[in-house]
Short mmCIF file of C-alpha atoms in Angstrom, two decimals:
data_model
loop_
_atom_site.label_atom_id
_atom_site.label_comp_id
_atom_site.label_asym_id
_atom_site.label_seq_id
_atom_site.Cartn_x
_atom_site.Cartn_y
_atom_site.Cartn_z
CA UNK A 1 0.00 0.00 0.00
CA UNK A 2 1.09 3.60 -1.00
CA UNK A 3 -0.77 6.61 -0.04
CA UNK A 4 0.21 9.96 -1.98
CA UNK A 5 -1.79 12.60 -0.28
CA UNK A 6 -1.78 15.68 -2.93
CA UNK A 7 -0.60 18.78 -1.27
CA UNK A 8 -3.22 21.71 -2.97
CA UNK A 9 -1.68 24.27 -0.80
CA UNK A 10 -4.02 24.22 1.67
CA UNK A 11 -3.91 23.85 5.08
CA UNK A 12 -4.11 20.67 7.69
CA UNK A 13 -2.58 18.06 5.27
CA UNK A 14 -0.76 16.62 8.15
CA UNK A 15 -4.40 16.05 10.28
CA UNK A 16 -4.95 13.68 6.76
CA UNK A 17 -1.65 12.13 7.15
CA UNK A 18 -1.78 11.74 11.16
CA UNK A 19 -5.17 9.59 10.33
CA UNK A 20 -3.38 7.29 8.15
CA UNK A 21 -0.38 6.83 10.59
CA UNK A 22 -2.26 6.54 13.35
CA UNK A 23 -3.75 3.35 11.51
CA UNK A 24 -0.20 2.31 11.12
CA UNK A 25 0.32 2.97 6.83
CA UNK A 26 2.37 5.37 5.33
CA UNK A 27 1.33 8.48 3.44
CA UNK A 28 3.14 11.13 1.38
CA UNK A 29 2.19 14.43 1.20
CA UNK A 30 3.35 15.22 -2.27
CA UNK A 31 2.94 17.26 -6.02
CA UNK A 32 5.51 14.73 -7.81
CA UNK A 33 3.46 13.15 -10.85
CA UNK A 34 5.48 9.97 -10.63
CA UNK A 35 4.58 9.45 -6.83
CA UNK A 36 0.79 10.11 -7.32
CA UNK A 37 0.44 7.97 -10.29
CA UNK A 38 2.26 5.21 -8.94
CA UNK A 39 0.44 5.46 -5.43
CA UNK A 40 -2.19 2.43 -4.74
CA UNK A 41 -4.67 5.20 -3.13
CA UNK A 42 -4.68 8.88 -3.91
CA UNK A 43 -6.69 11.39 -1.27
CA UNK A 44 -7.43 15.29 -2.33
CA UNK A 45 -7.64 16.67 0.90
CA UNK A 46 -9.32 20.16 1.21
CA UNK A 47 -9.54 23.03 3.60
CA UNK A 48 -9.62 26.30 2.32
CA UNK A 49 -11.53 26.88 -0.78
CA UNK A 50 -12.46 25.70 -4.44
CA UNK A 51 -10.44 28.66 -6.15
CA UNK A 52 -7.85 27.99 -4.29
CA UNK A 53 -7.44 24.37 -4.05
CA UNK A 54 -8.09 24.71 -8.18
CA UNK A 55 -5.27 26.88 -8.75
CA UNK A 56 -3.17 24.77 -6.74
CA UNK A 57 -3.65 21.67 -9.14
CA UNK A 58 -3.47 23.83 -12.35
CA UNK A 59 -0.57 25.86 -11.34
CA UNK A 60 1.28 22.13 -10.64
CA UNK A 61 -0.65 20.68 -13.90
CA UNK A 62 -2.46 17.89 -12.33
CA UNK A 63 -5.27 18.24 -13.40
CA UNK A 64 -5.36 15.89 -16.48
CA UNK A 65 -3.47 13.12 -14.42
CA UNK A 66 -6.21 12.87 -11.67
CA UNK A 67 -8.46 12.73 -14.44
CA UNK A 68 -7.11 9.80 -16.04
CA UNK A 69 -5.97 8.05 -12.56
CA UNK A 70 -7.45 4.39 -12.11
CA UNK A 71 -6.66 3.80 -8.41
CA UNK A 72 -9.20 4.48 -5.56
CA UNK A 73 -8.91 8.51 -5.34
CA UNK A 74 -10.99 10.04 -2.67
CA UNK A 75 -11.54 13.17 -2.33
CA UNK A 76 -12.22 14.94 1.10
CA UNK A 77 -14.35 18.18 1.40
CA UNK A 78 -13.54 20.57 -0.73
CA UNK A 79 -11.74 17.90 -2.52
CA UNK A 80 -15.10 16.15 -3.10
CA UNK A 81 -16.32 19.59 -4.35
CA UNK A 82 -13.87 19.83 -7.09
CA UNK A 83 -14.72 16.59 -8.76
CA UNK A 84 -17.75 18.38 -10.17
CA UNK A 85 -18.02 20.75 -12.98
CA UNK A 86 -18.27 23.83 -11.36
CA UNK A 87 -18.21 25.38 -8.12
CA UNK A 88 -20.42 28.41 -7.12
CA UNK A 89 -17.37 29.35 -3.94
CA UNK A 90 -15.35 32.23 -6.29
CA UNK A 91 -16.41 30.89 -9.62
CA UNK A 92 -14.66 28.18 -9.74
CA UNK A 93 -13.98 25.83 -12.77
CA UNK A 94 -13.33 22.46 -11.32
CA UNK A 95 -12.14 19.06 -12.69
CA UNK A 96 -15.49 17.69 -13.99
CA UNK A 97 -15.26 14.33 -13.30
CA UNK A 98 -18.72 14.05 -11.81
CA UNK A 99 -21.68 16.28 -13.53
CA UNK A 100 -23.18 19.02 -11.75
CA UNK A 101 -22.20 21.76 -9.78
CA UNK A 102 -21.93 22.98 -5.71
CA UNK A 103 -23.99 25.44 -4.72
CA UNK A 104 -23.80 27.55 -1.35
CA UNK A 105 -26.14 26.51 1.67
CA UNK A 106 -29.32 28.92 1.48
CA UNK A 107 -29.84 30.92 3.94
CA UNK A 108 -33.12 29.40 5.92
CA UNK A 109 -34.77 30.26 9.30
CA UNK A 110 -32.45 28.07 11.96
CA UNK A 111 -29.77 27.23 9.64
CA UNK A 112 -25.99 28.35 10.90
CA UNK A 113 -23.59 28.64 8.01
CA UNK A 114 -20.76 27.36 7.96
CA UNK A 115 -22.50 23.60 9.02
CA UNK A 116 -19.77 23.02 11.52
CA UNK A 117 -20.04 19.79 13.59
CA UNK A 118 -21.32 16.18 13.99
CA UNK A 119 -23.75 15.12 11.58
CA UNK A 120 -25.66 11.91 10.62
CA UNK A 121 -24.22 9.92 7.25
CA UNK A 122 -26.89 7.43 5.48
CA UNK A 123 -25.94 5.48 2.88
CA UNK A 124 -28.31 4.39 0.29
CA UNK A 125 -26.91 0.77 -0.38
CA UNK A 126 -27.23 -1.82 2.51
CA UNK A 127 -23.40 -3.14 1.93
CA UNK A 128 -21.93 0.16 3.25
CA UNK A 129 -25.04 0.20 6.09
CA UNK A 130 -22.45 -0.30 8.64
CA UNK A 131 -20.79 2.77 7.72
CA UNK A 132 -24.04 5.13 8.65
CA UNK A 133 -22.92 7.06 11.59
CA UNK A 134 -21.67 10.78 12.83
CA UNK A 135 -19.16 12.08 11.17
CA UNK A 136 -17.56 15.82 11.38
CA UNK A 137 -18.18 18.42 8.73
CA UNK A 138 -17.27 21.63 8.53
CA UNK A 139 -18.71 23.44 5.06
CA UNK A 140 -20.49 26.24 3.40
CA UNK A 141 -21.15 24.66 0.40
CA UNK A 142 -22.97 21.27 -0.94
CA UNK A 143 -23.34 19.25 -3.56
CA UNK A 144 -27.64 18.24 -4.07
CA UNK A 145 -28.34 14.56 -4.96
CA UNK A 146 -27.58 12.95 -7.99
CA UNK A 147 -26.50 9.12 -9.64
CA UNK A 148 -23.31 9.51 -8.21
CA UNK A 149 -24.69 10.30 -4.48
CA UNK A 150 -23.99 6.59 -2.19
CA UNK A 151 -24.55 8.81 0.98
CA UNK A 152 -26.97 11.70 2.28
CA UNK A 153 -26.97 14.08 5.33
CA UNK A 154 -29.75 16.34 6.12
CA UNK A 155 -29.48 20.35 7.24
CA UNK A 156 -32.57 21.17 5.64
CA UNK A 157 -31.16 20.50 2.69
CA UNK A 158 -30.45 17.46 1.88
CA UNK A 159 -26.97 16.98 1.17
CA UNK A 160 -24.92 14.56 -1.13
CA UNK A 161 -22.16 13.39 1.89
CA UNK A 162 -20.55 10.83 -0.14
CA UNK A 163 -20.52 10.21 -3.47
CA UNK A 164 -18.93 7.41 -5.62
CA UNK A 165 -18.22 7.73 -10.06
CA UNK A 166 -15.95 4.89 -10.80
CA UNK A 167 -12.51 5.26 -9.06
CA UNK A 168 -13.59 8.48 -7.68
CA UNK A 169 -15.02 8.84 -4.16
CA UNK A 170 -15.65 12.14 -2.43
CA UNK A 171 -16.99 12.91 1.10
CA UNK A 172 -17.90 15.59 2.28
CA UNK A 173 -17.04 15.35 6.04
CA UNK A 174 -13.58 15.19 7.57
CA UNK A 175 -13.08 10.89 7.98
CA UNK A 176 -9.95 12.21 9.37
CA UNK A 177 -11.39 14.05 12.45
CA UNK A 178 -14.65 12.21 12.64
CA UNK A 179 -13.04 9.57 15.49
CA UNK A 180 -13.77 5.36 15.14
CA UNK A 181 -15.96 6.95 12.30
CA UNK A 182 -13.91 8.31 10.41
CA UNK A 183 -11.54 5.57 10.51
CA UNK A 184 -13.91 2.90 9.72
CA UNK A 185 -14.27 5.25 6.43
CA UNK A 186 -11.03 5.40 5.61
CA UNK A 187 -10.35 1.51 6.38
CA UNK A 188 -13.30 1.21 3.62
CA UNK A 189 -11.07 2.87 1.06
CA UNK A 190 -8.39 2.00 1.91
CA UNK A 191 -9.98 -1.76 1.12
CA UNK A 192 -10.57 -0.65 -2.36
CA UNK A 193 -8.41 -1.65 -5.22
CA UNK B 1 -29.72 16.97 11.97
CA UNK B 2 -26.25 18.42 13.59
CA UNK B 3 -25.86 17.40 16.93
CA UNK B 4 -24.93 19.46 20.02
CA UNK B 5 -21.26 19.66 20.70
CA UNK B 6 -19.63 19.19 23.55
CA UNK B 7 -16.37 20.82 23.82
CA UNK B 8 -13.74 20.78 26.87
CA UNK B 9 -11.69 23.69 26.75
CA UNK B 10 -7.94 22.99 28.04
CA UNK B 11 -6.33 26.21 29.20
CA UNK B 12 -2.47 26.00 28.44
CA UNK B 13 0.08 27.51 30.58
CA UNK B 14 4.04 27.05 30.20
CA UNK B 15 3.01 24.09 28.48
CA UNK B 16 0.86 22.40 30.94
CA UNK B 17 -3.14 22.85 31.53
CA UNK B 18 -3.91 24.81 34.12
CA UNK B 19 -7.46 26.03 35.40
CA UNK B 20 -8.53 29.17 37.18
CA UNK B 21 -11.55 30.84 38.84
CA UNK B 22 -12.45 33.94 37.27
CA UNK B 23 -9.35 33.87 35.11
CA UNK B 24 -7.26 34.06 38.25
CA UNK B 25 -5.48 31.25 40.81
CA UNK B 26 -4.47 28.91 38.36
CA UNK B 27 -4.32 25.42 39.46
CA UNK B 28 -2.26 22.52 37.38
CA UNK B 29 -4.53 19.94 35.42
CA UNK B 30 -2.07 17.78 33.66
CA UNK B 31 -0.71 17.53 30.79
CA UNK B 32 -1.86 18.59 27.19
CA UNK B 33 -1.62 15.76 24.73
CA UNK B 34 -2.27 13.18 28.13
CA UNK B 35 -5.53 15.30 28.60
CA UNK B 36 -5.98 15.81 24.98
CA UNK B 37 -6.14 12.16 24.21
CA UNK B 38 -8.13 11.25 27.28
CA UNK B 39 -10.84 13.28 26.34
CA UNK B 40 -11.17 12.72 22.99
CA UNK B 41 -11.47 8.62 23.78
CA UNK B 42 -14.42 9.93 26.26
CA UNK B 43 -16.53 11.54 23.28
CA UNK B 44 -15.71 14.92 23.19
CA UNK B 45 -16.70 16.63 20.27
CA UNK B 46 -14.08 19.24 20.12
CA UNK B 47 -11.61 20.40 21.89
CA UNK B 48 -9.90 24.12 22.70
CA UNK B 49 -6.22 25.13 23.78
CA UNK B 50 -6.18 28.85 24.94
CA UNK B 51 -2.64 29.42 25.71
CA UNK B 52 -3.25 31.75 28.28
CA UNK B 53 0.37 32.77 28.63
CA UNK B 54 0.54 34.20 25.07
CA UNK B 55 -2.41 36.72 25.01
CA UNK B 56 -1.00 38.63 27.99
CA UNK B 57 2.72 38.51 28.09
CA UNK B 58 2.62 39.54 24.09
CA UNK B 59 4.10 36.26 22.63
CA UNK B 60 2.61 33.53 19.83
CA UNK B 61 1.87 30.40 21.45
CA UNK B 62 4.59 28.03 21.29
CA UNK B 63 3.26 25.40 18.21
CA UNK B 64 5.34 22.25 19.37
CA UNK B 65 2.72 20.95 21.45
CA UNK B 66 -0.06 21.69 18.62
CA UNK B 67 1.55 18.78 16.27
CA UNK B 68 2.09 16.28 19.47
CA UNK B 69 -1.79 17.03 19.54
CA UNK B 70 -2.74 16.44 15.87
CA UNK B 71 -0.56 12.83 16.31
CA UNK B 72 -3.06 11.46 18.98
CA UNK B 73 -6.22 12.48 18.75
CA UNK B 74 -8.85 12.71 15.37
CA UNK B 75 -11.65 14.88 16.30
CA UNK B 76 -11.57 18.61 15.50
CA UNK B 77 -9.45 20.97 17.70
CA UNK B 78 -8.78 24.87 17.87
CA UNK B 79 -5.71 26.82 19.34
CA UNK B 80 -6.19 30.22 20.78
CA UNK B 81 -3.93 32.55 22.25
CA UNK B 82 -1.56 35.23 20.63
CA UNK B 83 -2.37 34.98 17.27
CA UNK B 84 -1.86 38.21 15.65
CA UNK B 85 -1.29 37.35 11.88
CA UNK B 86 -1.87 35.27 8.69
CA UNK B 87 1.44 33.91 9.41
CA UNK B 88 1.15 32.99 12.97
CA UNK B 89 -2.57 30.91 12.10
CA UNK B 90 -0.66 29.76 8.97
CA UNK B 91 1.50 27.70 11.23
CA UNK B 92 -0.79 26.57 13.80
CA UNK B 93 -3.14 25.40 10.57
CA UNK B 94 -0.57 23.56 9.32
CA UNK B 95 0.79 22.00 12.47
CA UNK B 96 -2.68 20.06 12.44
CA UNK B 97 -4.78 22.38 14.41
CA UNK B 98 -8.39 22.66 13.03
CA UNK B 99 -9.02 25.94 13.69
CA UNK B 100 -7.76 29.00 15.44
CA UNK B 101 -9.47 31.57 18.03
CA UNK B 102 -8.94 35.27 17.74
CA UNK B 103 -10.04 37.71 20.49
CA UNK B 104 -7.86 41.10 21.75
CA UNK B 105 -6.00 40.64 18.23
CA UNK B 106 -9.54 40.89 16.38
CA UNK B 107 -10.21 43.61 18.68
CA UNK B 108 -7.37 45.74 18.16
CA UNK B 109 -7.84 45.12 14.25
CA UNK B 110 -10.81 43.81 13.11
CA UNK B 111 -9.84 43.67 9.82
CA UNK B 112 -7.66 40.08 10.66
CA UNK B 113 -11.06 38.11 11.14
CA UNK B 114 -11.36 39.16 7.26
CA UNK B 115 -7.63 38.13 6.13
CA UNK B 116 -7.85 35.12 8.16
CA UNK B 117 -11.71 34.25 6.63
CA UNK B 118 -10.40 34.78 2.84
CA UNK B 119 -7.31 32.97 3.16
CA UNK B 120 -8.33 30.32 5.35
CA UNK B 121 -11.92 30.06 4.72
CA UNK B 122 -14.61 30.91 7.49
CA UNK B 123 -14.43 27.57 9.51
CA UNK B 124 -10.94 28.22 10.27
CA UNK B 125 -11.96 31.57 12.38
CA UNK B 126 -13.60 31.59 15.53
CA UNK B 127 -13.60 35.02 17.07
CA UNK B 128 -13.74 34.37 21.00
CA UNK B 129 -15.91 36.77 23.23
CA UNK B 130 -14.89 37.70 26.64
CA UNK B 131 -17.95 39.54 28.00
CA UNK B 132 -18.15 40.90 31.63
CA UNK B 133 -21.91 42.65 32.42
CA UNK B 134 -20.92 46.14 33.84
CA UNK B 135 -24.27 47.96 34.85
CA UNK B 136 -26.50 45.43 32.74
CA UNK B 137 -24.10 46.52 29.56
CA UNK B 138 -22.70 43.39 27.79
CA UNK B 139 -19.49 44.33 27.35
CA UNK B 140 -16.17 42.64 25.42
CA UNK B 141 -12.93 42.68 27.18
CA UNK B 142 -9.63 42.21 25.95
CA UNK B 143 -6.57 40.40 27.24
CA UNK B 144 -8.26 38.64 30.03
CA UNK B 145 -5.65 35.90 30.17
CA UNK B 146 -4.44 37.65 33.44
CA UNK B 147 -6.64 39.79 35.83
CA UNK B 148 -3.84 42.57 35.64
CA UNK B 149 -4.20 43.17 32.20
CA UNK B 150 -7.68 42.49 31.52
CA UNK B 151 -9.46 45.46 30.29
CA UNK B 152 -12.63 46.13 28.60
CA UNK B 153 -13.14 47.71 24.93
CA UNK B 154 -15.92 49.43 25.33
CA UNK B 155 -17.55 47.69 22.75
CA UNK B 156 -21.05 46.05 23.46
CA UNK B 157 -21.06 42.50 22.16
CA UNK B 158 -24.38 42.49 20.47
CA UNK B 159 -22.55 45.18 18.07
CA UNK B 160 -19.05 43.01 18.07
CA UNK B 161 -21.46 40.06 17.23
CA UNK B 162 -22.49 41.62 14.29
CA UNK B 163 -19.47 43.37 12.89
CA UNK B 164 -17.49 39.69 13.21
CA UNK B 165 -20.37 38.09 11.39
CA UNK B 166 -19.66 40.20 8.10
CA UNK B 167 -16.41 40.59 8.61
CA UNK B 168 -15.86 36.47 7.96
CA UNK B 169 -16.04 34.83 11.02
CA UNK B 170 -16.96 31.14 11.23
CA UNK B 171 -17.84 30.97 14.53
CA UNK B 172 -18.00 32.83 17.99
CA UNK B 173 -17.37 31.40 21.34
CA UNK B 174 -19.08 33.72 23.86
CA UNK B 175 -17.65 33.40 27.64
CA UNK B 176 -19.15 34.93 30.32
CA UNK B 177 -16.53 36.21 32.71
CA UNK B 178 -19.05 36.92 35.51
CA UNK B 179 -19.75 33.13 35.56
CA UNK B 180 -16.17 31.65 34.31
CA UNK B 181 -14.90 29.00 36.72
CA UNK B 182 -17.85 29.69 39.08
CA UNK B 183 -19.77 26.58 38.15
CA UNK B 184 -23.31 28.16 39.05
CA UNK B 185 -24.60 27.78 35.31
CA UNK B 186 -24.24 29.65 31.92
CA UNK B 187 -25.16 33.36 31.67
CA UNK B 188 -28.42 31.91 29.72
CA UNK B 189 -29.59 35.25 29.52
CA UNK B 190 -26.82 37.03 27.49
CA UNK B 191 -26.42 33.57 25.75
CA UNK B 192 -29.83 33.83 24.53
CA UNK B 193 -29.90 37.03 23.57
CA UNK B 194 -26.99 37.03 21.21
CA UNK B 195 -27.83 33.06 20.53
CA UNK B 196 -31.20 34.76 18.86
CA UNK B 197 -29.75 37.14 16.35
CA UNK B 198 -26.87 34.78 15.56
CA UNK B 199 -25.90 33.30 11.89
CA UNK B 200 -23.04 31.60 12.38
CA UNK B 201 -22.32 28.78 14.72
CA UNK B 202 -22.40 29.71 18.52
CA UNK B 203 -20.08 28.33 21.51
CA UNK B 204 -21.37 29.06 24.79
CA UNK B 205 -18.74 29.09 27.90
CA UNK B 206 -18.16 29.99 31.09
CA UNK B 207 -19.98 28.42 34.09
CA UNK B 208 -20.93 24.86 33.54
CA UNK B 209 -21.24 23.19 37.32
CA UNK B 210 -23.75 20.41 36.40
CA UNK B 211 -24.77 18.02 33.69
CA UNK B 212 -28.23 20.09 34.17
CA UNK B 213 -26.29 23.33 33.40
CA UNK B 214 -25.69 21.96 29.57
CA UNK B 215 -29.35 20.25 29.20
CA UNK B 216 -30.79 23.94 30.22
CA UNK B 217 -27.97 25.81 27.78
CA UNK B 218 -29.03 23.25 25.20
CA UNK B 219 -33.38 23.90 25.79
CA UNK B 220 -33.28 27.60 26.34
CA UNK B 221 -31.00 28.82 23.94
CA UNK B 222 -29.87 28.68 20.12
CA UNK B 223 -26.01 27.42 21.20
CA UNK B 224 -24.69 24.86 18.35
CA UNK B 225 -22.46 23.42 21.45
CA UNK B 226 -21.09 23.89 25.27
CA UNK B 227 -18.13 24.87 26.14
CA UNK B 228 -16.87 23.55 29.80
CA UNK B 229 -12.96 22.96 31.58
CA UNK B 230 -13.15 22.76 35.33
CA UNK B 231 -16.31 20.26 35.49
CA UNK B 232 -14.05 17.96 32.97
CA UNK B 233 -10.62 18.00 34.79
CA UNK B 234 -11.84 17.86 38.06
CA UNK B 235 -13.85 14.49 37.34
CA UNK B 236 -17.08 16.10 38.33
CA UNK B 237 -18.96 13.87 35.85
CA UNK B 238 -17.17 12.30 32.27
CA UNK B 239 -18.35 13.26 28.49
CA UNK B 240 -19.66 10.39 28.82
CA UNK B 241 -22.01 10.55 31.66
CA UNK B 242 -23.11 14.02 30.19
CA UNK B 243 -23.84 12.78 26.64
CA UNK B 244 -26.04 10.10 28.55
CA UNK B 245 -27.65 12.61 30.64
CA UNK B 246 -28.41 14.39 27.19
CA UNK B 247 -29.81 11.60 25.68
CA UNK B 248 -32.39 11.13 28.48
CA UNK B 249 -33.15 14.52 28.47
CA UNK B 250 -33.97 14.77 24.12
CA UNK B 251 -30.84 16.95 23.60
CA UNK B 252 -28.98 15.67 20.19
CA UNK B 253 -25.90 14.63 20.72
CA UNK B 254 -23.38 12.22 19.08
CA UNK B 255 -23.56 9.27 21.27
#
């Protein structure tokens, strides 16, 4: 097993990379082409924000490589959010990879924004039932439902939390501050080949 | 929905947690990453270092023990204390720290809740509110780390509240200093009164004596979580035991 965790720039990679050592594997934080396409698992973290993790990946020219990657990639947060077309956060362009775009929580009666906390993951297929649970979020933006959606979390909206295309799974809560949770989640792709 | 957080708040001193009444006569908890991981096995939600050393004696908080943190435990934490500029949260980010607390440096220049918000995004920044009622005015007070140099900036915090809120901030922690360490209860009254008007996520703090003090916090105001130091580290009752007494009592909160 070899993790490449991609390093957009942003901060907390090392939270990402704590997770996985904690479990006991090995994970790079790198931009080196060779090392990401050669890795056996591939996470976008992201904390910060669309335009920035964006520029990040085009400034390093990555962005055609992720695309054509064939190992499990999973995206986290705003990493999930770039895997669609387009991102409303600064008018973002993102990688396209799944159709659609994120759109900022509405403002509605009761509704704190940014969502920042513990909040209830259901997945929609009964083999990943024993992943339902609380995990941590921490976003102003969503992704709605769609073919892609395997998980959903509701704050009025209802959210796409996880969502699966192929190689290519995003989530949009933190598995790597979301506790046994979150590890359980990442021990799931981490069993993907 | 998003459940109620429960967050015990370690106050750091020359690297060890210490706990005061009133933010005075510091006692010695423990240590940080001992107390750090002990909580966070209990079912704490969250968890907040105030370096309480940095604030006052005009230093950045020492970031060594902010990685040793991020290596053993995965649930969200925030450092506060001393942080003055982009570069000084740039390191604390990056040392694994979740986000970072601002409150006599957003004071002095509001203008840093907005750097910090655009370059960090908005859940990184949470703008901490030291309010002390002084003739039924809600007032914010600045470098309360130490009773010496504790002073207040004339600024009521339903206006503060508000001028934070645009300016970028992600959340707001609001401590009552008439209550802090006192363990008779939150201030639910200026709680609820900023809780009403509030659009971001709210922390309340300062006062927590019983589990009943959180279920009433949690039923009478709009608080997204608790806040709570000297009920934890003196073993009064465990997360645990509170998250129970939650439960029983219809509050939602991660079991």
């Amino acid at each position: 097993m070899s993790i490449a965790i991609i390093d957009c720039g942003g901060a907390n990679l090392r939270s990402v990379q704590h997770a996985f050592q904690l479990k006991g594997y090995e994970a790079n934080i790198t931009t080196e082409k060779t090392q990401i396409g050669q890795a056996s698992h591939i996470v976008i973290p992201g904390v910060g924000s669309a335009g920035m993790v964006m520029n990040a990946l085009n400034s390093l020219q990555l962005t055609s490589l992720i695309k054509e990657l064939q190992q499990p990639v999973l995206g986290i947060c705003i990493g999930m959010q770039i895997l669609y077309e387009y991102s409303q956060e600064q008018n973002t362009k993102c990688l396209g990879i799944i159709n659609g775009e994120i759109k900022k929580l509405p403002i509605q009666q009761g509704i704190k924004i940014p969502q920042m906390g513990w909040n209830e993951v259901i997945f929609d297929q009964s083999a990943l039932s024993n992943l339902n649970n609380h995990y941590y979020f921490a976003n102003s933006y969503y992704a709605e439902g769609s073919l892609e959606t395997a998980a959903i979390t509701d704050y009025k909206v209802t959210m796409s939390s996880v969502v699966i295309k192929n190689n290519f799974i995003g989530c949009q809560f933190h598995p790597e501050k979301s506790s046994v949770a979150g590890e359980q989640f990442l021990d799931y792709f981490l069993g993907l080949k | 929905m998003l459940c109620k957080r429960i967050i015990p708040c370690l106050d750091v001193r020359n690297g060890l947690v210490v706990k005061g009444v009133q933010f005075k006569n510091h006692e010695v908890m423990g240590g940080i990453t001992e107390l750090a991981a002990k909580y966070s096995q209990m079912g704490a939600d969250e968890l907040v270092f105030y370096d309480i050393s940095a604030s006052t004696e005009d230093k950045t908080v020492d970031k060594s023990w902010v990685q040793e943190i991020s290596k053993v435990i995965n649930i969200p934490f925030c450092v506060a204390g001393g942080i003055k500029s982009l570069e000084d949260a740039r390191l604390i980010l990056n040392e694994g720290a979740d986000k970072i607390s601002i409150n006599t440096p957003a004071l002095i220049n509001p203008m840093l809740i907005k750097q910090l918000s655009d370059e960090f995004g908005s859940q990184c920044v949470v703008v901490g509110m030291d309010i002390k009622t002084i003739n039924s005015k809600h007032l914010v007070h600045a470098k309360t780390g130490n009773e010496a140099t504790a002073y207040s900036s004339e600024r009521e915090a339903s206006d503060w509240l508000e001028e934070i809120e645009s300016l970028g901030a992600g959340e707001v922690v609001i401590n009552s200093m008439n209550q802090d360490g006192m363990r008779n209860g939150y201030d639910l009254e200026l709680i609820n009164d900023l809780s009403g008007r509030c659009t971001i996520p709210m922390i309340a703090s300062g006062g927590a004596g019983c589990m009943e003090d959180f279920t009433q916090v949690f039923r009478s105001t709009n608080v997204d979580g608790a806040l709570a130091a000297s009920v934890f580290h003196k073993d009064v009752f465990t997360v645990q035991e509170l998250k129970k007494h939650l439960q029983l009592n219809k509050i939602n909160v991660r079991g």
